XYZ file of C-alpha atoms in Angstrom:
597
model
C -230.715 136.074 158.144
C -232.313 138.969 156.313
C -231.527 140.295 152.983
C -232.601 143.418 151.640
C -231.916 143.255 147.696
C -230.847 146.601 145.585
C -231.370 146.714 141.961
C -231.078 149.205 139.515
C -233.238 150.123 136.312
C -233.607 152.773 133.487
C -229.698 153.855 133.626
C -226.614 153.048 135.149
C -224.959 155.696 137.373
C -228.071 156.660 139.353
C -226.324 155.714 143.199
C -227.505 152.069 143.846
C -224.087 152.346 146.120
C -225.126 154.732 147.832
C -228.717 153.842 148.305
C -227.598 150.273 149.494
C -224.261 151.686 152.076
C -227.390 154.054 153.010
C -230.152 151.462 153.644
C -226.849 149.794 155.721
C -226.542 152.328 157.845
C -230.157 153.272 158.729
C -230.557 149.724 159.848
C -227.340 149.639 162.145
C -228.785 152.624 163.675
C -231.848 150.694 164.292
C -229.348 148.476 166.472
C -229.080 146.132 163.864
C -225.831 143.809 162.619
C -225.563 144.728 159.123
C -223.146 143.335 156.261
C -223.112 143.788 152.448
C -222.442 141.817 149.181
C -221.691 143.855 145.544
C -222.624 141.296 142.754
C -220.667 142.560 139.504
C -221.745 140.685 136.583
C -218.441 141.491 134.247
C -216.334 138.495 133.707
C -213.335 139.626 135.481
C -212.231 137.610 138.423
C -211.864 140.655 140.198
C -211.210 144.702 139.359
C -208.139 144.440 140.024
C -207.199 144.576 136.203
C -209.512 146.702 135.160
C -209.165 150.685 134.350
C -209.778 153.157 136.498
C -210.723 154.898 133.462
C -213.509 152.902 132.339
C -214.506 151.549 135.905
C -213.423 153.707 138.627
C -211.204 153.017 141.457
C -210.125 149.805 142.293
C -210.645 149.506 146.217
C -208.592 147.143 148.415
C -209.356 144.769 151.336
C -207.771 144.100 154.662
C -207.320 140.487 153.040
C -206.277 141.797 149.644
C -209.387 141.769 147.554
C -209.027 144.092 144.740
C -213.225 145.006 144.888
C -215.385 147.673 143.037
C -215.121 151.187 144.727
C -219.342 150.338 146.013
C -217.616 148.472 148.598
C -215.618 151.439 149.879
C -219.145 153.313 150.034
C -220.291 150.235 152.333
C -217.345 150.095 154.629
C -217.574 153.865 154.942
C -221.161 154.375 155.500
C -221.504 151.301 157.758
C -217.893 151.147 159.145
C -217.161 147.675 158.813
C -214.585 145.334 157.256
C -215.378 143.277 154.524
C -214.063 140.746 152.716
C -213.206 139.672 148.989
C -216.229 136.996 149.048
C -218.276 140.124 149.842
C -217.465 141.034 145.861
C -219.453 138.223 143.632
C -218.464 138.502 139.992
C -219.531 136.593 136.766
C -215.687 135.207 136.615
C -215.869 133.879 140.270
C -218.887 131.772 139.980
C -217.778 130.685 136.572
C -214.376 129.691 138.062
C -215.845 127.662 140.911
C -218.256 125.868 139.023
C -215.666 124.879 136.534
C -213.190 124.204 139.054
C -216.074 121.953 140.372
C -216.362 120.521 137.019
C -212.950 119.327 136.632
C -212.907 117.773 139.850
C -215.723 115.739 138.748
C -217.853 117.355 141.624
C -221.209 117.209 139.347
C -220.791 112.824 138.495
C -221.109 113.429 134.819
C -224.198 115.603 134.978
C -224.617 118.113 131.736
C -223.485 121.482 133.730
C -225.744 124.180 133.010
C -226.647 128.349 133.723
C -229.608 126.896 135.479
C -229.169 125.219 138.054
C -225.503 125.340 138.270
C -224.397 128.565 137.944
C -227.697 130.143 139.888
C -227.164 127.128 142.951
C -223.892 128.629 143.221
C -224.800 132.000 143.155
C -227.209 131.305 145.787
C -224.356 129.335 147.836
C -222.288 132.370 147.218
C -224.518 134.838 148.913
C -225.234 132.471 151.726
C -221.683 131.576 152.724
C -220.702 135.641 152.265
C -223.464 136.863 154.319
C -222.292 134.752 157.637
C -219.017 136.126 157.531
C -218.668 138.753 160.665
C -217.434 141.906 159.195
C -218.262 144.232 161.926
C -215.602 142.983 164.914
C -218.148 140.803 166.565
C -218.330 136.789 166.381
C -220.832 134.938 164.820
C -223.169 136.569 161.561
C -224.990 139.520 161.202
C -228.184 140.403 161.043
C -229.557 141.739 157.652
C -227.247 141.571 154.702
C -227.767 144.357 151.809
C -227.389 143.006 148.568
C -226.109 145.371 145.766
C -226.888 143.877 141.999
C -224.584 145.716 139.937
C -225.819 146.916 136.530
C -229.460 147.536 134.742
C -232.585 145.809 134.635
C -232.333 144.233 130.828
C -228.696 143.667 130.555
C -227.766 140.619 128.979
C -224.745 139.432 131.780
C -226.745 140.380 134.857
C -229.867 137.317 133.550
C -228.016 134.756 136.078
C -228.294 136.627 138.973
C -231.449 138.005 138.764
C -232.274 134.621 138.212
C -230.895 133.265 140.904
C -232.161 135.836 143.216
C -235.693 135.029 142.257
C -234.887 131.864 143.219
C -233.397 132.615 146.463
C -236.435 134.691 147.463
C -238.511 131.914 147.390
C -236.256 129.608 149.185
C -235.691 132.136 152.264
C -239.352 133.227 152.679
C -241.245 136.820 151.593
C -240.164 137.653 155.493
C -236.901 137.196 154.794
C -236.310 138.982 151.414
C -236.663 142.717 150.675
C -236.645 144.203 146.904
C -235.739 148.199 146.637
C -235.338 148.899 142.959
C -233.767 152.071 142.402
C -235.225 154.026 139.412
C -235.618 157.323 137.250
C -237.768 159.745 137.264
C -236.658 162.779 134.582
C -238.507 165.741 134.098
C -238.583 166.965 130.441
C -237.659 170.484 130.576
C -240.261 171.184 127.285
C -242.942 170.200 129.840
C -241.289 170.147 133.142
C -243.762 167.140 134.527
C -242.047 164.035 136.534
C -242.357 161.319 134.188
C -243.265 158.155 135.317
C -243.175 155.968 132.180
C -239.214 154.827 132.203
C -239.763 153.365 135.976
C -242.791 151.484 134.850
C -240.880 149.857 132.105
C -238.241 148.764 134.061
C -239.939 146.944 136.840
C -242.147 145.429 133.877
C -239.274 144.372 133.147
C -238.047 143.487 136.463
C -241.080 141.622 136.934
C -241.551 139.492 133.926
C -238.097 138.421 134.968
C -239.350 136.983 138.192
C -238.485 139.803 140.545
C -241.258 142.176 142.355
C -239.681 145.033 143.804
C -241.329 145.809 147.622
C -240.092 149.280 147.492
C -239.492 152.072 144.614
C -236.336 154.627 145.279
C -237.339 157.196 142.795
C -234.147 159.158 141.701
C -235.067 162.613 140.602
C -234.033 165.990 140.613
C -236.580 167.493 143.053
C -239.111 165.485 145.559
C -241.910 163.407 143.848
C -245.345 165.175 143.980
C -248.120 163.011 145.396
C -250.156 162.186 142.122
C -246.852 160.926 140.591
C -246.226 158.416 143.641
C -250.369 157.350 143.192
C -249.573 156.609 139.496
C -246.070 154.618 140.286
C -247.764 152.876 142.885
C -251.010 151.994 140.769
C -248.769 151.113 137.929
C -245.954 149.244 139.796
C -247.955 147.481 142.783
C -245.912 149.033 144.927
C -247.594 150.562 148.454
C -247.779 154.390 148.285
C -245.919 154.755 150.985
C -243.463 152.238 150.064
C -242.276 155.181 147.061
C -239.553 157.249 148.289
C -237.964 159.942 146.809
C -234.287 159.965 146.430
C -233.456 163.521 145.264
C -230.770 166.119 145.066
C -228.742 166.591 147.855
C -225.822 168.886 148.472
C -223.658 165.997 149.831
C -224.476 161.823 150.194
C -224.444 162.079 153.200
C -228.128 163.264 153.580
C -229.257 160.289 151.695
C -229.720 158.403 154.892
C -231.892 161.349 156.165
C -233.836 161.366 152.902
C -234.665 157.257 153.609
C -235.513 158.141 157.354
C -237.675 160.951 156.680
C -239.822 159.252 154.242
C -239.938 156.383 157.080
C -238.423 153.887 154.017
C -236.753 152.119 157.274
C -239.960 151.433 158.473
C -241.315 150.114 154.797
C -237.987 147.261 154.996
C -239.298 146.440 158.768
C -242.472 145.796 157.715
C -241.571 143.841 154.636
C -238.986 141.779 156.670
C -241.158 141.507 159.616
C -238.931 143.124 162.244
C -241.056 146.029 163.575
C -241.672 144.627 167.029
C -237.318 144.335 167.525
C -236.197 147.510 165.950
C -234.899 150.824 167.635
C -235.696 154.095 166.398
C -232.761 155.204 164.203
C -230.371 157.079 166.114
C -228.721 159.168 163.812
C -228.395 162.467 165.343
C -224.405 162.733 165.159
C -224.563 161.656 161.137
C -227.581 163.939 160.858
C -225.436 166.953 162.466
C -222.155 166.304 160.396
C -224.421 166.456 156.795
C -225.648 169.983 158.132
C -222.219 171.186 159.009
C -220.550 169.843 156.197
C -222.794 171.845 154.036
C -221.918 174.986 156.457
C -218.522 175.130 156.350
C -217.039 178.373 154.648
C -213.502 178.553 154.590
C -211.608 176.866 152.460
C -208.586 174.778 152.048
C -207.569 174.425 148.772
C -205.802 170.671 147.762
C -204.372 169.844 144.016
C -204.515 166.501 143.473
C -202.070 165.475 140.392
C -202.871 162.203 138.743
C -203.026 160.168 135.789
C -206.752 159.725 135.509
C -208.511 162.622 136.527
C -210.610 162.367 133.255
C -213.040 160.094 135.381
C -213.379 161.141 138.996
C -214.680 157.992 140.730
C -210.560 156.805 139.902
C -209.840 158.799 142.799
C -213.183 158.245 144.801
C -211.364 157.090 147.812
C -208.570 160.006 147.767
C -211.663 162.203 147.741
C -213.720 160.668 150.225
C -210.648 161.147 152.595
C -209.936 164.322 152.107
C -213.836 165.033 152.435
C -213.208 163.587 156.104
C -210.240 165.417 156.965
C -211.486 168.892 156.149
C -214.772 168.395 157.785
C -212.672 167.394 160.848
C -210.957 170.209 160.817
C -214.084 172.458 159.956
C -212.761 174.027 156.453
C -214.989 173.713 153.043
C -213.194 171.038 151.258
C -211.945 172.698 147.183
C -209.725 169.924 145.184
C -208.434 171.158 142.043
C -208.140 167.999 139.587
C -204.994 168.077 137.262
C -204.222 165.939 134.872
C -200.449 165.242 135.569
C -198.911 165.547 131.653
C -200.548 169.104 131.792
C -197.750 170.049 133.928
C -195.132 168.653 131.348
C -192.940 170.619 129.249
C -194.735 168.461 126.158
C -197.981 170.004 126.953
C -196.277 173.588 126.960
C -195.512 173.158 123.019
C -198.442 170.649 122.553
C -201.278 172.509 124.581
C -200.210 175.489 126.091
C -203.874 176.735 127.583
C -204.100 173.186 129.407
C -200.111 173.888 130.245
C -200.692 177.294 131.715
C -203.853 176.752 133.730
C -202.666 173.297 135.386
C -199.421 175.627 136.909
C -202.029 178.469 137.870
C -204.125 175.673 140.002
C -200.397 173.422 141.193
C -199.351 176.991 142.540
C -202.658 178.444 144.125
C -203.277 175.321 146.137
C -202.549 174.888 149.997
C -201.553 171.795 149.825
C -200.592 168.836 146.583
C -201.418 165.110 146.386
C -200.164 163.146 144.364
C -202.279 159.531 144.319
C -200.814 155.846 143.014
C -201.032 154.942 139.188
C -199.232 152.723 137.167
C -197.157 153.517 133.810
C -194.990 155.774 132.295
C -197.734 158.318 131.247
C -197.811 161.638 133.401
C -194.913 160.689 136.066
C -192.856 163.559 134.625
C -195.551 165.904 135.788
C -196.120 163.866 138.918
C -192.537 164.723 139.811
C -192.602 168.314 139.048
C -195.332 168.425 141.353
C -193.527 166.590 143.916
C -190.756 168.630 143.170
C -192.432 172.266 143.673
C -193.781 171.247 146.742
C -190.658 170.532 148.260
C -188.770 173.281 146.885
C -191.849 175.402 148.272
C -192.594 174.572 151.486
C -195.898 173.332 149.907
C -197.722 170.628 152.272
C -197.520 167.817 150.046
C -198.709 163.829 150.285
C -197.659 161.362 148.163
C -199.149 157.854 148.097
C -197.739 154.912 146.522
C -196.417 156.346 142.861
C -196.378 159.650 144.836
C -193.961 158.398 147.250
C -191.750 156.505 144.848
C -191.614 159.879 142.146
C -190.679 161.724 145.109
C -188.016 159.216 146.204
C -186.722 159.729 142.578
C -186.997 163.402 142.289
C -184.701 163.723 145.772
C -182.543 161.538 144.598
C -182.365 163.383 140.817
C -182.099 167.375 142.163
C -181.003 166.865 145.938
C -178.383 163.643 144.831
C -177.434 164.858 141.937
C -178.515 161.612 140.117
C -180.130 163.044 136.504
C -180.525 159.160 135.381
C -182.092 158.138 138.801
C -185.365 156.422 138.197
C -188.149 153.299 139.028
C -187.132 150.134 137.122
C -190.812 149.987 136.206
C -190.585 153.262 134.307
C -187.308 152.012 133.119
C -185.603 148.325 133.287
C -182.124 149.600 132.460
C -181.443 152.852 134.849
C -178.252 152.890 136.195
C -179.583 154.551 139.695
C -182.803 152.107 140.630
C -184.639 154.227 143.409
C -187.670 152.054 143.261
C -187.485 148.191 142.112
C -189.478 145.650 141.587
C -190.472 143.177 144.800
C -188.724 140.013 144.687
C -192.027 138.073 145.398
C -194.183 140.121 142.406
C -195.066 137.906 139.503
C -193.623 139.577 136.141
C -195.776 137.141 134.189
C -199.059 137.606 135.723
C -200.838 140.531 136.489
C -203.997 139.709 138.758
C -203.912 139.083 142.507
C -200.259 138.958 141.919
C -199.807 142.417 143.934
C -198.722 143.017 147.664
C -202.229 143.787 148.844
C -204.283 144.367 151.742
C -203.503 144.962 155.462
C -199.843 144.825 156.349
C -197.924 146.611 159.357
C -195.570 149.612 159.267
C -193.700 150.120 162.163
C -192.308 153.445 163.175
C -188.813 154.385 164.037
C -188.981 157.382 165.525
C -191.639 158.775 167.626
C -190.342 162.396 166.826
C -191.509 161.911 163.247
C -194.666 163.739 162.197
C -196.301 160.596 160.596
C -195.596 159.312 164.241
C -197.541 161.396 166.215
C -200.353 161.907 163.435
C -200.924 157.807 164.733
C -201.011 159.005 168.232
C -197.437 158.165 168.837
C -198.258 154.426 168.772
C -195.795 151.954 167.574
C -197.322 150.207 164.620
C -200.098 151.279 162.002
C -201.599 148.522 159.695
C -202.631 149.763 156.179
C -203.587 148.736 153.021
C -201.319 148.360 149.935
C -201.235 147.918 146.632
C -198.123 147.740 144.792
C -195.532 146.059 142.834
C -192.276 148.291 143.177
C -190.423 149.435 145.926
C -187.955 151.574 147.315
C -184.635 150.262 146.905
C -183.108 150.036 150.397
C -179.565 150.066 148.972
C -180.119 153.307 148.284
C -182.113 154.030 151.851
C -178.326 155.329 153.349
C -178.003 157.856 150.813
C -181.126 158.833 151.222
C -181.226 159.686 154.940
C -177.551 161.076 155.302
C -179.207 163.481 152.626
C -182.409 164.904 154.714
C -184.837 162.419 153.311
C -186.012 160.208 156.243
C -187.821 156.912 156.444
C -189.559 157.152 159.469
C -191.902 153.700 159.015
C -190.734 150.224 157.709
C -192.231 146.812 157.332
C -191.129 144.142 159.736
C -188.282 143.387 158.428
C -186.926 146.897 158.077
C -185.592 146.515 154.403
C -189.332 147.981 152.977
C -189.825 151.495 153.249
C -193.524 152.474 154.221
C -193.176 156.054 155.415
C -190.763 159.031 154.300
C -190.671 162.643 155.607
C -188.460 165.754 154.812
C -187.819 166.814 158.556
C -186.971 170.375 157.599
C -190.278 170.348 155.427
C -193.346 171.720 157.317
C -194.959 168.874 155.840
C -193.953 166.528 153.214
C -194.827 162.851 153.668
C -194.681 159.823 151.081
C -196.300 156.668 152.144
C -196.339 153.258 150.309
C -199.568 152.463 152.139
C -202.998 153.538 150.996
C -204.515 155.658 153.766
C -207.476 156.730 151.547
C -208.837 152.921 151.968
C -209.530 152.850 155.900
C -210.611 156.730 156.695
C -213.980 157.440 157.099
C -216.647 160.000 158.026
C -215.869 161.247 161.557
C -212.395 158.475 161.694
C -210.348 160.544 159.045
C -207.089 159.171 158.085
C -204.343 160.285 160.145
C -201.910 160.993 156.966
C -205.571 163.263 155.458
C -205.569 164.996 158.313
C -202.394 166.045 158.423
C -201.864 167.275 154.865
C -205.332 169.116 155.233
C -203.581 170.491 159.093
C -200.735 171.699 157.652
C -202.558 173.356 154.168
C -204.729 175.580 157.032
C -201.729 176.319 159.155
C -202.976 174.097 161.896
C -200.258 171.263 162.062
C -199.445 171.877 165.247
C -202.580 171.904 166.333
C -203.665 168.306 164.177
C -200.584 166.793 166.047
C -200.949 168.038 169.771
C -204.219 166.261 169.627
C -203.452 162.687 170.134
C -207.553 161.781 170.279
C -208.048 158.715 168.965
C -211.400 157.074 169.936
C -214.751 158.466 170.051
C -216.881 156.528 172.708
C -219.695 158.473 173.900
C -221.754 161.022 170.811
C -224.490 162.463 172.458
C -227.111 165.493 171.951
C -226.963 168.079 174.947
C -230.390 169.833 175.999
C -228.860 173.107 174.712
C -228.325 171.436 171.075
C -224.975 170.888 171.216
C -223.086 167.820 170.297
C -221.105 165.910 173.414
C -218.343 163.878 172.397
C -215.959 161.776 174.878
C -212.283 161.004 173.288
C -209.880 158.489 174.812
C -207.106 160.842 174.705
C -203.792 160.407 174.999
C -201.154 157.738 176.574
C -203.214 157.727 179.532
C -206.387 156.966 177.281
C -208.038 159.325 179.981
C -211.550 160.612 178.722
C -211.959 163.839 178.032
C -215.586 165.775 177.057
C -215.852 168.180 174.430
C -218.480 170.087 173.393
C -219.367 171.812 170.326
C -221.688 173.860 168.467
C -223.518 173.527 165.057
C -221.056 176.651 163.971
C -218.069 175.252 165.092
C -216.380 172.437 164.456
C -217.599 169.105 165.252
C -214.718 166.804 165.437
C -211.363 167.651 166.956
């Protein structure tokens, strides 16, 4: 096993994610397995208690890990599946090694940072890094190593010190340092300065860790006498300092690491020149051009709770991203904060008031996204409620299905009172209610999560033939609360239609407004398993039907691309499995048009 190690220095926020899903996927295309850890040093378990406010989104598993959102970056950029022992955190290890502890694992031994917690850390990333996440049997590969954090911080001392010691125990062939850095320019003086790098991998070093590689961030490409001084400074190779700057979209960062050859700078360091393929990514090459191409655009609101912080919704965006590049429109989202659209904020804050309605109403399409709480469901509802009432294409996931479960059954029921008994325990009409299996005492873990299977009822419905007509989908959830089913009858004799359902048939998954030209709720988190050129069905269809091309998104049942290949005249060939018959059928497009169907 290989393991290429990311770290971070100077300040937080400067894309180790990215860098390390990006370093994944340049070495799949070199036709290697690849897998990925995230090493969080908070003391949480997991993130699944933390908010989205302070942290970002919390992304879920196929097994039910509640992860940081770096993870959806991996699984995106690399396609693969991970798992919740690909997410190392400060509370796991100390948990095990107490747990250990108890047991009387350590015979009375004084149980330390050193070697304890760092032995286990090492165990950790061992045991994670076998684990097949890509389909295939047996391990991968290289596994890319994210260390969460700065250079310097107090929590993160364990790791780094136990990845100093795990260098040395795998071998300098085996173990590959890229330390992701800074590189401002003052705009007094407008030179590159080089000084904040050099501290950190001072510091990086005097902790025991010699980076093999420098990814400069920076706003514009490193000039050459700035990569001599970094590399006289920092004993790094010249050529081994690359230059991660600007970019319109992420997805050119793999291009950036290609065409400064920083592929070939890993191969050399992990001594796997002589077995590596030239990268082959022409087809993700071609969809960061078009992307950047497309002109028209499709316009999405997107109501929530914590817009305040974008990365809450990274996931919702990432989709939507997909979606509209699929269907070749330039992707606008409109962010509002969900109590702007309240009749408090009308007396409170009318400015905020007026301009959230101006954006709701000018969009092609509203999303409403999962939360938790009773802050900004009245505007969630309103939003769910002019969408319907307009014939605006509208998704709602999780809390956006339930609030428009309850807004039916308040204006189309006539049930004023009608409500979730999360938002409150004593309504007299409980749409949505809590799970019989949920914990009310504990909040972590305690969650229906991950992968489970909806099954449709009808292959008339659109949510049916957006999955190709096939008879199951399995999604990830995350949720507490349900739909009531008592109330399911009423429901459906009223227009509202439940078109998937859990095994059983007593959980509702999927809901659709037949009459509606599109207006979908599902319980499910679709955002978690799209990705670039695989958009999620439901994403697709919302972004369809805000372009006026539903009927296009659902006569095209393709659901498998098998063959991507460059044509001599510079188009793009791509064979689908299409259809019941899963016969293949070419299609061919240009750079100008649109490059997945």
């Amino acid at each position: 096993m290989k393991y290429v190690v990311v770290s971070g220095g100077v300040v937080s926020g400067l894309g180790k994610g990215v860098t390390a899903s990006s370093i994944g996927l340049i070495l799949k295309s070199c036709g290697f397995r690849v897998t990925a850890i995230k090493i969080d040093p908070y003391l949480n378990i997991d993130a699944g208690t933390m908010s989205p406010i302070e942290h970002g989104e919390v992304y879920v598993l196929d097994d039910g890990g509640e992860v940081d959102l770096d993870l959806g970056n991996y699984e995106r950029f690399m396609d693969i599946k991970l798992t919740s022992e690909n997410n190392i955190t400060t509370g796991k290890v100390y948990k095990h090694v107490l747990e250990k502890e108890r047991r009387g694992d350590y015979l009375g031994k004084t149980v330390q940072v050193v070697p304890h917690i760092t032995d286990a850390i090492q165990e950790w990333i061992e045991r994670a890094a076998r684990i097949p996440v890509d389909g295939q049997s047996g391990p991968a590969d290289v596994c890319v190593i994210e260390l969460g954090g700065t250079i310097g911080d107090i929590e993160s001392m364990p790791f780094i010190e136990a990845l100093g010691q795990f260098s040395y125990r795998v071998g300098s062939e085996n173990f590959c340092l890229i330390h992701v850095s800074l590189v401002p320019v003052l705009n007094v003086v407008g030179e590159q300065k080089t000084k904040p790098t050099q501290h950190s991998v001072r510091d990086l070093r005097g902790l025991g860790l010699s980076p093999n590689i420098l990814a400069c961030r920076s706003t514009k490409p490193l000039e050459d006498n700035v990569k001599a001084k970094l590399s006289q400074f920092c004993h790094v190779p010249m050529e081994n300092v690359v230059t991660l700057y600007d970019c319109p979209n992420i997805w050119h960062v793999p291009l950036l690491l290609k065409e400064q050859k920083a592929h070939e700078a890993i191969l050399r360091v992990l001594n796997l020149k002589g077995v590596a393929k030239e990268p082959a990514l022409e087809e993700w090459s071609l969809m960061a051009k078009m992307t950047d191409k497309l002109h028209v655009p499709v316009r999405i609101a997107v109501v929530g709770k914590y817009t305040e912080l974008l990365d809450s919704y990274l996931s919702i965006h990432k989709a939507l991203l997909h979606a509209s590049v699929a269907r070749g429109k330039k992707l606008v989202v409109d962010w509002i904060s969900a109590s702007d659209l309240e009749q408090g904020a009308k007396k409170e804050n009318p400015d905020a008031y007026k301009a959230a309605w101006k954006l709701l109403k000018g969009a092609d399409g509203i999303l409403v996204p999962g939360g938790f709480g009773n802050r900004g469901v009245e505007g969630k509802m309103l939003a769910a409620k002019y969408a319907r009432e307009n014939r605006v294409p509208y998704l709602g996931i999780c809390l956006g299905m339930q609030l428009a479960v309850i807004e039916f059954a308040r204006t189309v029921l006539g049930l004023p009172d009608a409500n979730s008994t999360e938002l409150d325990p004593n309504t007299k009409n409980p749409c949505v209610i809590f799970m019989p299996e949920g914990s009310k005492t504990h909040m972590g873990g305690t969650m229906r999560l991950g992968s489970r299977r909806t099954y449709f009822q009808s292959k008339d419905s659109k949510s049916a033939k957006l999955y190709g007509n096939r008879g199951f989908v399995d999604e990830r959830h995350r949720h507490r609360y349900e739909v009531n089913p008592d109330m399911v009858p009423r429901f459906e004799s009223s227009g509202l239609t439940f078109t998937g359902k859990d095994e059983t048939g007593q959980r509702m998954e999927i809901f659709e407004l037949p009459n509606h030209p599109f207006y979908i709720g599902a319980q499910f988190h679709p955002e978690y398993k799209s990705r670039p050129g695989k958009p999620s069905p439901l994403f697709l269809g919302l972004i369809g039907a805000a372009s006026g091309e539903l009927d296009t998104v659902l006569q095209q049942s393709c659901q498998e691309t098998v063959v991507p290949r460059s044509l001599p005249n510079g188009k793009l060939e791509r064979v689908y499995w299409k259809g019941a018959a899963k016969k293949p059928v070419n299609v061919v497009y240009s750079l100008c048009d649109r490059v997945y169907s």
